[in-house]
Amino acid sequence: MSSAIQTSGPNPINPAVEAHPGWVVSGQDNTPGRKAYSINLEAKPGQGDKVEQFLRDILAGVEQEPGTGPWFGTRYSETTFGIFEAFPDAAARNAHNVGPGGQNFLRSAELDEMLAYPAHVYRLDVLFGKFNVLFGKPIS
């Protein structure tokens, strides 16, 4: 019997994940430098509006977190959503996990109701970036 967990996003069946109610996480968390999360969410049919509202709820919390940003909620299709959020370091990413934005992922009953699979949270190292322009406008 396989211990693989079905998730959304790249590598959708991944045995090397930390499982939590409603979401799983993969990737390293012990290296120096800039950090990010890329999160894939796949809504059940007819639940896309609930997932979109869930992303709005996360954004409302993230706006209170000084170490989180940039932050993007994305929609790929009627049922496929994503989040990309960046942090200056692992400490800021870990602060987000227990902050008002990250705490939305503790709403496990709601996640189970609206998601086809557990959300997949990928821990990323940010290697490079263009940090002085956002949506075609210079950032001062």
JSON list of C-alpha atoms in Angstrom, two decimals:
[
{"chain": "A", "resi": 1, "resn": "MET", "atom": "CA", "xyz": [0.00, 0.00, 0.00]},
{"chain": "A", "resi": 2, "resn": "SER", "atom": "CA", "xyz": [1.38, 3.41, -1.01]},
{"chain": "A", "resi": 3, "resn": "SER", "atom": "CA", "xyz": [1.74, 6.28, 1.44]},
{"chain": "A", "resi": 4, "resn": "ALA", "atom": "CA", "xyz": [1.55, 8.83, -1.41]},
{"chain": "A", "resi": 5, "resn": "ILE", "atom": "CA", "xyz": [-0.76, 11.79, -0.93]},
{"chain": "A", "resi": 6, "resn": "GLN", "atom": "CA", "xyz": [-2.74, 13.21, -3.85]},
{"chain": "A", "resi": 7, "resn": "THR", "atom": "CA", "xyz": [-2.31, 17.01, -4.08]},
{"chain": "A", "resi": 8, "resn": "SER", "atom": "CA", "xyz": [-2.72, 19.72, -6.67]},
{"chain": "A", "resi": 9, "resn": "GLY", "atom": "CA", "xyz": [0.09, 21.38, -8.62]},
{"chain": "A", "resi": 10, "resn": "PRO", "atom": "CA", "xyz": [3.50, 20.15, -9.79]},
{"chain": "A", "resi": 11, "resn": "ASN", "atom": "CA", "xyz": [4.28, 16.61, -8.65]},
{"chain": "A", "resi": 12, "resn": "PRO", "atom": "CA", "xyz": [0.67, 15.97, -7.58]},
{"chain": "A", "resi": 13, "resn": "ILE", "atom": "CA", "xyz": [1.45, 12.61, -5.97]},
{"chain": "A", "resi": 14, "resn": "ASN", "atom": "CA", "xyz": [4.30, 13.21, -3.58]},
{"chain": "A", "resi": 15, "resn": "PRO", "atom": "CA", "xyz": [5.21, 10.91, -0.70]},
{"chain": "A", "resi": 16, "resn": "ALA", "atom": "CA", "xyz": [7.72, 13.44, 0.74]},
{"chain": "A", "resi": 17, "resn": "VAL", "atom": "CA", "xyz": [5.23, 15.90, 2.18]},
{"chain": "A", "resi": 18, "resn": "GLU", "atom": "CA", "xyz": [4.24, 17.00, 5.67]},
{"chain": "A", "resi": 19, "resn": "ALA", "atom": "CA", "xyz": [0.50, 16.37, 5.88]},
{"chain": "A", "resi": 20, "resn": "HIS", "atom": "CA", "xyz": [-1.87, 18.65, 7.80]},
{"chain": "A", "resi": 21, "resn": "PRO", "atom": "CA", "xyz": [-5.68, 18.77, 7.74]},
{"chain": "A", "resi": 22, "resn": "GLY", "atom": "CA", "xyz": [-6.54, 20.45, 4.42]},
{"chain": "A", "resi": 23, "resn": "TRP", "atom": "CA", "xyz": [-2.98, 21.07, 3.20]},
{"chain": "A", "resi": 24, "resn": "VAL", "atom": "CA", "xyz": [0.44, 19.55, 2.75]},
{"chain": "A", "resi": 25, "resn": "VAL", "atom": "CA", "xyz": [3.86, 21.19, 2.63]},
{"chain": "A", "resi": 26, "resn": "SER", "atom": "CA", "xyz": [7.06, 20.20, 0.88]},
{"chain": "A", "resi": 27, "resn": "GLY", "atom": "CA", "xyz": [10.50, 21.71, 0.44]},
{"chain": "A", "resi": 28, "resn": "GLN", "atom": "CA", "xyz": [13.35, 22.80, 2.69]},
{"chain": "A", "resi": 29, "resn": "ASP", "atom": "CA", "xyz": [13.10, 25.32, 5.47]},
{"chain": "A", "resi": 30, "resn": "ASN", "atom": "CA", "xyz": [16.66, 25.43, 6.77]},
{"chain": "A", "resi": 31, "resn": "THR", "atom": "CA", "xyz": [18.68, 27.44, 4.26]},
{"chain": "A", "resi": 32, "resn": "PRO", "atom": "CA", "xyz": [19.66, 31.13, 4.42]},
{"chain": "A", "resi": 33, "resn": "GLY", "atom": "CA", "xyz": [18.38, 33.78, 2.01]},
{"chain": "A", "resi": 34, "resn": "ARG", "atom": "CA", "xyz": [15.10, 35.03, 0.57]},
{"chain": "A", "resi": 35, "resn": "LYS", "atom": "CA", "xyz": [12.16, 32.65, 0.83]},
{"chain": "A", "resi": 36, "resn": "ALA", "atom": "CA", "xyz": [8.77, 32.15, -0.78]},
{"chain": "A", "resi": 37, "resn": "TYR", "atom": "CA", "xyz": [5.73, 29.91, -0.87]},
{"chain": "A", "resi": 38, "resn": "SER", "atom": "CA", "xyz": [4.03, 28.76, -4.02]},
{"chain": "A", "resi": 39, "resn": "ILE", "atom": "CA", "xyz": [0.67, 27.25, -3.11]},
{"chain": "A", "resi": 40, "resn": "ASN", "atom": "CA", "xyz": [-1.63, 25.29, -5.41]},
{"chain": "A", "resi": 41, "resn": "LEU", "atom": "CA", "xyz": [-5.34, 24.96, -4.64]},
{"chain": "A", "resi": 42, "resn": "GLU", "atom": "CA", "xyz": [-7.81, 22.91, -6.68]},
{"chain": "A", "resi": 43, "resn": "ALA", "atom": "CA", "xyz": [-11.46, 23.66, -5.94]},
{"chain": "A", "resi": 44, "resn": "LYS", "atom": "CA", "xyz": [-14.21, 21.09, -6.10]},
{"chain": "A", "resi": 45, "resn": "PRO", "atom": "CA", "xyz": [-16.66, 21.81, -8.95]},
{"chain": "A", "resi": 46, "resn": "GLY", "atom": "CA", "xyz": [-18.84, 24.78, -8.02]},
{"chain": "A", "resi": 47, "resn": "GLN", "atom": "CA", "xyz": [-16.57, 25.86, -5.15]},
{"chain": "A", "resi": 48, "resn": "GLY", "atom": "CA", "xyz": [-14.39, 28.36, -7.03]},
{"chain": "A", "resi": 49, "resn": "ASP", "atom": "CA", "xyz": [-16.10, 31.40, -5.51]},
{"chain": "A", "resi": 50, "resn": "LYS", "atom": "CA", "xyz": [-15.40, 30.05, -2.01]},
{"chain": "A", "resi": 51, "resn": "VAL", "atom": "CA", "xyz": [-11.73, 29.53, -2.84]},
{"chain": "A", "resi": 52, "resn": "GLU", "atom": "CA", "xyz": [-11.53, 33.07, -4.24]},
{"chain": "A", "resi": 53, "resn": "GLN", "atom": "CA", "xyz": [-13.04, 34.41, -0.99]},
{"chain": "A", "resi": 54, "resn": "PHE", "atom": "CA", "xyz": [-10.55, 32.29, 0.97]},
{"chain": "A", "resi": 55, "resn": "LEU", "atom": "CA", "xyz": [-7.73, 34.02, -0.94]},
{"chain": "A", "resi": 56, "resn": "ARG", "atom": "CA", "xyz": [-9.25, 37.43, -0.11]},
{"chain": "A", "resi": 57, "resn": "ASP", "atom": "CA", "xyz": [-9.33, 36.43, 3.57]},
{"chain": "A", "resi": 58, "resn": "ILE", "atom": "CA", "xyz": [-5.65, 35.49, 3.42]},
{"chain": "A", "resi": 59, "resn": "LEU", "atom": "CA", "xyz": [-4.80, 38.81, 1.76]},
{"chain": "A", "resi": 60, "resn": "ALA", "atom": "CA", "xyz": [-6.59, 40.72, 4.53]},
{"chain": "A", "resi": 61, "resn": "GLY", "atom": "CA", "xyz": [-4.37, 38.97, 7.04]},
{"chain": "A", "resi": 62, "resn": "VAL", "atom": "CA", "xyz": [-1.19, 39.32, 4.98]},
{"chain": "A", "resi": 63, "resn": "GLU", "atom": "CA", "xyz": [-1.73, 43.09, 4.82]},
{"chain": "A", "resi": 64, "resn": "GLN", "atom": "CA", "xyz": [-1.08, 43.10, 8.59]},
{"chain": "A", "resi": 65, "resn": "GLU", "atom": "CA", "xyz": [2.23, 41.21, 8.25]},
{"chain": "A", "resi": 66, "resn": "PRO", "atom": "CA", "xyz": [5.23, 43.52, 7.69]},
{"chain": "A", "resi": 67, "resn": "GLY", "atom": "CA", "xyz": [7.53, 40.67, 6.62]},
{"chain": "A", "resi": 68, "resn": "THR", "atom": "CA", "xyz": [5.20, 39.24, 3.96]},
{"chain": "A", "resi": 69, "resn": "GLY", "atom": "CA", "xyz": [5.30, 40.60, 0.43]},
{"chain": "A", "resi": 70, "resn": "PRO", "atom": "CA", "xyz": [4.96, 40.62, -2.42]},
{"chain": "A", "resi": 71, "resn": "TRP", "atom": "CA", "xyz": [1.80, 38.50, -2.24]},
{"chain": "A", "resi": 72, "resn": "PHE", "atom": "CA", "xyz": [-0.33, 37.36, -5.18]},
{"chain": "A", "resi": 73, "resn": "GLY", "atom": "CA", "xyz": [-3.55, 35.36, -5.30]},
{"chain": "A", "resi": 74, "resn": "THR", "atom": "CA", "xyz": [-3.99, 33.84, -8.77]},
{"chain": "A", "resi": 75, "resn": "ARG", "atom": "CA", "xyz": [-6.64, 31.98, -10.74]},
{"chain": "A", "resi": 76, "resn": "TYR", "atom": "CA", "xyz": [-5.66, 29.64, -13.56]},
{"chain": "A", "resi": 77, "resn": "SER", "atom": "CA", "xyz": [-9.14, 28.28, -14.39]},
{"chain": "A", "resi": 78, "resn": "GLU", "atom": "CA", "xyz": [-12.59, 27.86, -12.89]},
{"chain": "A", "resi": 79, "resn": "THR", "atom": "CA", "xyz": [-11.19, 25.44, -10.31]},
{"chain": "A", "resi": 80, "resn": "THR", "atom": "CA", "xyz": [-7.43, 26.01, -10.16]},
{"chain": "A", "resi": 81, "resn": "PHE", "atom": "CA", "xyz": [-5.95, 28.73, -7.94]},
{"chain": "A", "resi": 82, "resn": "GLY", "atom": "CA", "xyz": [-2.57, 29.69, -6.60]},
{"chain": "A", "resi": 83, "resn": "ILE", "atom": "CA", "xyz": [-0.75, 31.88, -4.15]},
{"chain": "A", "resi": 84, "resn": "PHE", "atom": "CA", "xyz": [2.75, 33.25, -4.49]},
{"chain": "A", "resi": 85, "resn": "GLU", "atom": "CA", "xyz": [4.16, 35.01, -1.49]},
{"chain": "A", "resi": 86, "resn": "ALA", "atom": "CA", "xyz": [7.72, 36.09, -0.74]},
{"chain": "A", "resi": 87, "resn": "PHE", "atom": "CA", "xyz": [9.68, 36.83, 2.41]},
{"chain": "A", "resi": 88, "resn": "PRO", "atom": "CA", "xyz": [13.09, 38.36, 3.17]},
{"chain": "A", "resi": 89, "resn": "ASP", "atom": "CA", "xyz": [14.12, 35.24, 5.13]},
{"chain": "A", "resi": 90, "resn": "ALA", "atom": "CA", "xyz": [12.92, 32.08, 6.87]},
{"chain": "A", "resi": 91, "resn": "ALA", "atom": "CA", "xyz": [12.08, 34.00, 10.06]},
{"chain": "A", "resi": 92, "resn": "ALA", "atom": "CA", "xyz": [9.59, 36.19, 8.19]},
{"chain": "A", "resi": 93, "resn": "ARG", "atom": "CA", "xyz": [8.11, 33.14, 6.43]},
{"chain": "A", "resi": 94, "resn": "ASN", "atom": "CA", "xyz": [7.72, 31.38, 9.78]},
{"chain": "A", "resi": 95, "resn": "ALA", "atom": "CA", "xyz": [6.13, 34.52, 11.29]},
{"chain": "A", "resi": 96, "resn": "HIS", "atom": "CA", "xyz": [3.61, 34.43, 8.43]},
{"chain": "A", "resi": 97, "resn": "ASN", "atom": "CA", "xyz": [2.72, 30.84, 9.29]},
{"chain": "A", "resi": 98, "resn": "VAL", "atom": "CA", "xyz": [1.47, 31.91, 12.72]},
{"chain": "A", "resi": 99, "resn": "GLY", "atom": "CA", "xyz": [0.30, 35.36, 11.62]},
{"chain": "A", "resi": 100, "resn": "PRO", "atom": "CA", "xyz": [-3.14, 36.52, 10.48]},
{"chain": "A", "resi": 101, "resn": "GLY", "atom": "CA", "xyz": [-2.57, 35.46, 6.83]},
{"chain": "A", "resi": 102, "resn": "GLY", "atom": "CA", "xyz": [-1.13, 32.00, 7.38]},
{"chain": "A", "resi": 103, "resn": "GLN", "atom": "CA", "xyz": [-3.62, 31.14, 10.11]},
{"chain": "A", "resi": 104, "resn": "ASN", "atom": "CA", "xyz": [-6.36, 30.85, 7.46]},
{"chain": "A", "resi": 105, "resn": "PHE", "atom": "CA", "xyz": [-4.97, 27.40, 6.64]},
{"chain": "A", "resi": 106, "resn": "LEU", "atom": "CA", "xyz": [-6.18, 26.22, 10.05]},
{"chain": "A", "resi": 107, "resn": "ARG", "atom": "CA", "xyz": [-9.76, 26.42, 8.73]},
{"chain": "A", "resi": 108, "resn": "SER", "atom": "CA", "xyz": [-9.54, 22.71, 7.91]},
{"chain": "A", "resi": 109, "resn": "ALA", "atom": "CA", "xyz": [-13.29, 21.98, 7.73]},
{"chain": "A", "resi": 110, "resn": "GLU", "atom": "CA", "xyz": [-13.71, 24.77, 5.20]},
{"chain": "A", "resi": 111, "resn": "LEU", "atom": "CA", "xyz": [-10.70, 23.59, 3.19]},
{"chain": "A", "resi": 112, "resn": "ASP", "atom": "CA", "xyz": [-12.10, 20.05, 3.12]},
{"chain": "A", "resi": 113, "resn": "GLU", "atom": "CA", "xyz": [-15.47, 21.37, 1.92]},
{"chain": "A", "resi": 114, "resn": "MET", "atom": "CA", "xyz": [-14.12, 23.46, -0.97]},
{"chain": "A", "resi": 115, "resn": "LEU", "atom": "CA", "xyz": [-10.91, 21.73, -2.15]},
{"chain": "A", "resi": 116, "resn": "ALA", "atom": "CA", "xyz": [-10.70, 18.64, -4.35]},
{"chain": "A", "resi": 117, "resn": "TYR", "atom": "CA", "xyz": [-7.29, 17.80, -2.86]},
{"chain": "A", "resi": 118, "resn": "PRO", "atom": "CA", "xyz": [-5.28, 19.18, 0.03]},
{"chain": "A", "resi": 119, "resn": "ALA", "atom": "CA", "xyz": [-3.67, 22.51, -0.87]},
{"chain": "A", "resi": 120, "resn": "HIS", "atom": "CA", "xyz": [0.01, 21.96, -1.68]},
{"chain": "A", "resi": 121, "resn": "VAL", "atom": "CA", "xyz": [2.38, 24.47, -0.10]},
{"chain": "A", "resi": 122, "resn": "TYR", "atom": "CA", "xyz": [5.81, 24.48, -1.74]},
{"chain": "A", "resi": 123, "resn": "ARG", "atom": "CA", "xyz": [8.65, 26.06, 0.24]},
{"chain": "A", "resi": 124, "resn": "LEU", "atom": "CA", "xyz": [10.94, 27.89, -2.17]},
{"chain": "A", "resi": 125, "resn": "ASP", "atom": "CA", "xyz": [14.29, 29.64, -2.10]},
{"chain": "A", "resi": 126, "resn": "VAL", "atom": "CA", "xyz": [14.20, 32.87, -4.15]},
{"chain": "A", "resi": 127, "resn": "LEU", "atom": "CA", "xyz": [17.37, 32.83, -6.24]},
{"chain": "A", "resi": 128, "resn": "PHE", "atom": "CA", "xyz": [16.87, 35.88, -8.45]},
{"chain": "A", "resi": 129, "resn": "GLY", "atom": "CA", "xyz": [14.29, 38.57, -9.02]},
{"chain": "A", "resi": 130, "resn": "LYS", "atom": "CA", "xyz": [13.39, 41.86, -10.57]},
{"chain": "A", "resi": 131, "resn": "PHE", "atom": "CA", "xyz": [12.46, 43.84, -7.50]},
{"chain": "A", "resi": 132, "resn": "ASN", "atom": "CA", "xyz": [12.19, 47.43, -8.72]},
{"chain": "A", "resi": 133, "resn": "VAL", "atom": "CA", "xyz": [9.07, 47.17, -10.92]},
{"chain": "A", "resi": 134, "resn": "LEU", "atom": "CA", "xyz": [5.57, 45.93, -10.14]},
{"chain": "A", "resi": 135, "resn": "PHE", "atom": "CA", "xyz": [2.90, 45.76, -12.85]},
{"chain": "A", "resi": 136, "resn": "GLY", "atom": "CA", "xyz": [4.96, 48.04, -15.09]},
{"chain": "A", "resi": 137, "resn": "LYS", "atom": "CA", "xyz": [5.49, 50.76, -12.48]},
{"chain": "A", "resi": 138, "resn": "PRO", "atom": "CA", "xyz": [8.76, 51.51, -10.69]},
{"chain": "A", "resi": 139, "resn": "ILE", "atom": "CA", "xyz": [8.80, 50.81, -6.96]},
{"chain": "A", "resi": 140, "resn": "SER", "atom": "CA", "xyz": [10.61, 53.39, -4.90]}
]
